[in-house]
mmCIF file of C-alpha atoms in Angstrom:
data_model
loop_
_atom_site.group_PDB
_atom_site.id
_atom_site.type_symbol
_atom_site.label_atom_id
_atom_site.label_comp_id
_atom_site.label_asym_id
_atom_site.label_seq_id
_atom_site.Cartn_x
_atom_site.Cartn_y
_atom_site.Cartn_z
ATOM 1 C CA CYS R 1 -3.214 -8.170 -2.951
ATOM 2 C CA SER R 2 -2.138 -6.598 0.552
ATOM 3 C CA GLN R 3 0.505 -9.623 1.059
ATOM 4 C CA TRP R 4 2.178 -8.794 -2.356
ATOM 5 C CA ALA R 5 2.213 -5.202 -1.255
ATOM 6 C CA SER R 6 3.350 -5.504 1.842
ATOM 7 C CA ALA R 7 6.313 -7.955 0.833
ATOM 8 C CA LEU R 8 7.406 -5.149 -2.021
ATOM 9 C CA MET R 9 7.766 -2.789 1.302
ATOM 10 C CA SER R 10 9.653 -5.180 2.600
ATOM 11 C CA ILE R 11 12.031 -4.996 -0.076
ATOM 12 C CA VAL R 12 12.313 -1.390 0.330
ATOM 13 C CA TYR R 13 13.007 -1.712 3.931
ATOM 14 C CA GLU R 14 15.426 -4.183 3.489
ATOM 15 C CA PHE R 15 17.198 -2.349 0.758
ATOM 16 C CA ILE R 16 17.749 0.678 3.099
ATOM 17 C CA VAL R 17 18.942 -1.266 6.035
ATOM 18 C CA HIS R 18 21.438 -3.041 3.410
ATOM 19 C CA SER R 19 22.519 0.025 1.768
ATOM 20 C CA GLU R 20 26.325 0.657 1.351
ATOM 21 C CA HIS R 21 25.895 4.151 1.769
ATOM 22 C CA GLY R 22 24.978 3.732 5.747
ATOM 23 C CA LYS R 23 22.429 5.412 7.553
ATOM 24 C CA PRO R 24 20.543 7.977 6.487
ATOM 25 C CA PRO R 25 20.575 11.550 7.905
ATOM 26 C CA PHE R 26 17.024 11.861 8.403
ATOM 27 C CA ALA R 27 13.861 9.690 9.848
ATOM 28 C CA ILE R 28 12.625 6.758 7.475
ATOM 29 C CA PRO R 29 8.884 6.942 7.407
ATOM 30 C CA THR R 30 6.957 3.562 8.405
ATOM 31 C CA VAL R 31 4.113 2.585 5.872
ATOM 32 C CA ASP R 32 2.030 -0.198 6.861
ATOM 33 C CA PHE R 33 -0.884 -1.667 4.481
ATOM 34 C CA VAL R 34 -4.507 -2.078 5.826
ATOM 35 C CA LEU R 35 -5.081 -5.927 6.087
ATOM 36 C CA PRO R 36 -8.303 -6.412 5.009
ATOM 37 C CA ALA R 37 -10.498 -9.400 5.570
ATOM 38 C CA LEU R 38 -13.649 -11.097 3.450
ATOM 39 C CA ALA R 39 -16.729 -11.660 5.309
ATOM 40 C CA LEU R 40 -18.841 -14.580 3.460
ATOM 41 C CA GLU R 41 -22.392 -14.568 3.950
ATOM 42 C CA ASP R 42 -23.332 -17.878 6.018
ATOM 43 C CA MET R 43 -25.868 -20.216 3.321
ATOM 44 C CA SER R 44 -26.809 -22.508 6.184
ATOM 45 C CA SER R 45 -29.998 -20.939 6.676
ATOM 46 C CA ALA R 46 -30.792 -19.347 3.168
ATOM 47 C CA PRO R 47 -34.086 -20.046 1.442
ATOM 48 C CA PRO R 48 -33.611 -22.779 -0.709
ATOM 49 C CA THR R 49 -34.223 -20.046 -3.765
ATOM 50 C CA ARG R 50 -30.749 -19.041 -2.850
ATOM 51 C CA THR R 51 -27.491 -19.978 -4.404
ATOM 52 C CA PRO R 52 -24.007 -20.202 -3.039
ATOM 53 C CA GLN R 53 -23.224 -17.850 -6.564
ATOM 54 C CA SER R 54 -25.535 -15.178 -4.637
ATOM 55 C CA ARG R 55 -23.819 -15.144 -0.961
ATOM 56 C CA GLN R 56 -22.968 -11.689 0.133
ATOM 57 C CA VAL R 57 -19.291 -10.985 0.130
ATOM 58 C CA ILE R 58 -18.190 -7.945 2.152
ATOM 59 C CA MET R 59 -14.420 -6.495 2.630
ATOM 60 C CA LEU R 60 -13.653 -5.586 6.423
ATOM 61 C CA GLU R 61 -10.797 -3.269 7.237
ATOM 62 C CA PRO R 62 -10.184 -1.676 10.310
ATOM 63 C CA TYR R 63 -11.363 1.759 11.288
ATOM 64 C CA LEU R 64 -8.281 4.251 11.002
ATOM 65 C CA ASP R 65 -8.919 7.468 13.067
ATOM 66 C CA GLY R 66 -7.304 11.059 11.143
ATOM 67 C CA PRO R 67 -7.530 12.378 8.131
ATOM 68 C CA TRP R 68 -7.391 10.118 4.967
ATOM 69 C CA ARG R 69 -5.640 11.351 1.587
ATOM 70 C CA LYS R 70 -4.881 10.016 -1.766
ATOM 71 C CA LEU R 71 -1.070 10.369 -1.988
ATOM 72 C CA ILE R 72 -0.115 8.651 -5.416
ATOM 73 C CA ASN R 73 -2.690 7.543 -7.842
ATOM 74 C CA ASN R 74 -2.619 4.320 -9.675
ATOM 75 C CA GLY R 75 -2.524 6.312 -13.162
ATOM 76 C CA SER R 76 0.619 7.789 -12.867
ATOM 77 C CA ALA R 77 3.747 7.106 -10.383
ATOM 78 C CA LEU R 78 3.809 10.958 -9.816
ATOM 79 C CA PRO R 79 2.565 12.183 -6.160
ATOM 80 C CA LEU R 80 -0.612 14.160 -6.341
ATOM 81 C CA THR R 81 -0.034 17.785 -6.003
ATOM 82 C CA GLN R 82 -2.769 18.476 -3.241
ATOM 83 C CA ALA R 83 -0.893 15.617 -1.018
ATOM 84 C CA MET R 84 2.064 17.287 -1.125
ATOM 85 C CA ALA R 85 0.901 20.344 -0.143
ATOM 86 C CA ASP R 86 2.411 20.583 3.517
ATOM 87 C CA ASN R 87 5.859 19.519 4.352
ATOM 88 C CA GLN R 88 4.665 16.081 5.979
ATOM 89 C CA GLY R 89 3.054 15.068 3.050
ATOM 90 C CA ARG R 90 6.054 16.033 0.628
ATOM 91 C CA VAL R 91 8.247 13.841 2.634
ATOM 92 C CA LEU R 92 6.084 11.258 2.543
ATOM 93 C CA CYS R 93 5.491 11.423 -1.054
ATOM 94 C CA ASP R 94 9.008 11.687 -1.904
ATOM 95 C CA PHE R 95 9.561 8.043 0.383
ATOM 96 C CA LEU R 96 6.809 6.661 -1.462
ATOM 97 C CA VAL R 97 8.541 7.988 -5.070
ATOM 98 C CA PHE R 98 11.751 6.363 -3.788
ATOM 99 C CA CYS R 99 9.851 3.036 -2.793
ATOM 100 C CA GLN R 100 8.460 2.394 -6.472
ATOM 101 C CA HIS R 101 12.026 3.017 -7.536
ATOM 102 C CA VAL R 102 13.680 0.302 -5.243
ATOM 103 C CA GLN R 103 10.843 -2.125 -5.952
ATOM 104 C CA TYR R 104 11.265 -1.558 -9.748
ATOM 105 C CA LEU R 105 14.321 -1.852 -9.672
ATOM 106 C CA GLU R 106 14.887 -5.101 -7.030
ATOM 107 C CA THR R 107 12.069 -6.924 -9.022
ATOM 108 C CA ARG R 108 13.825 -6.091 -12.304
ATOM 109 C CA GLY R 109 10.925 -4.236 -13.560
ATOM 110 C CA CYS R 110 8.513 -6.581 -12.606
ATOM 111 C CA ALA R 111 6.442 -5.027 -10.141
ATOM 112 C CA TYR R 112 5.928 -2.206 -8.142
ATOM 113 C CA ILE R 113 3.212 -0.176 -5.766
ATOM 114 C CA SER R 114 1.418 2.263 -7.878
ATOM 115 C CA ASP R 115 -1.601 3.330 -5.458
ATOM 116 C CA PHE R 116 -1.006 4.934 -2.057
ATOM 117 C CA GLN R 117 -3.220 6.592 -0.026
ATOM 118 C CA GLY R 118 -3.223 7.296 3.777
#
């Protein structure tokens, strides 16, 4: 999923770069996705009663310092009200809604990212 999400965001930045309207008069936010990894339990020393199907799988993500907030939930394409409480949040949410719009149009209605947090 993170590879698909990264590809969809690349579509947005390419759209901006190749816009016929030129460079916008404001700063474009840069967003990245946390790249997770899966850690699988080593079963080589597990007791014979443990099967590979009972192996523990843990998703790992890098630690991000700073405040976290939900911006756009996956139940609606509208930004959350509390995410737009300050100017920085409003600018970021406006950009993310723009991203969804571009992704929807560029994929001919097949895909857009619906859950933004950061």
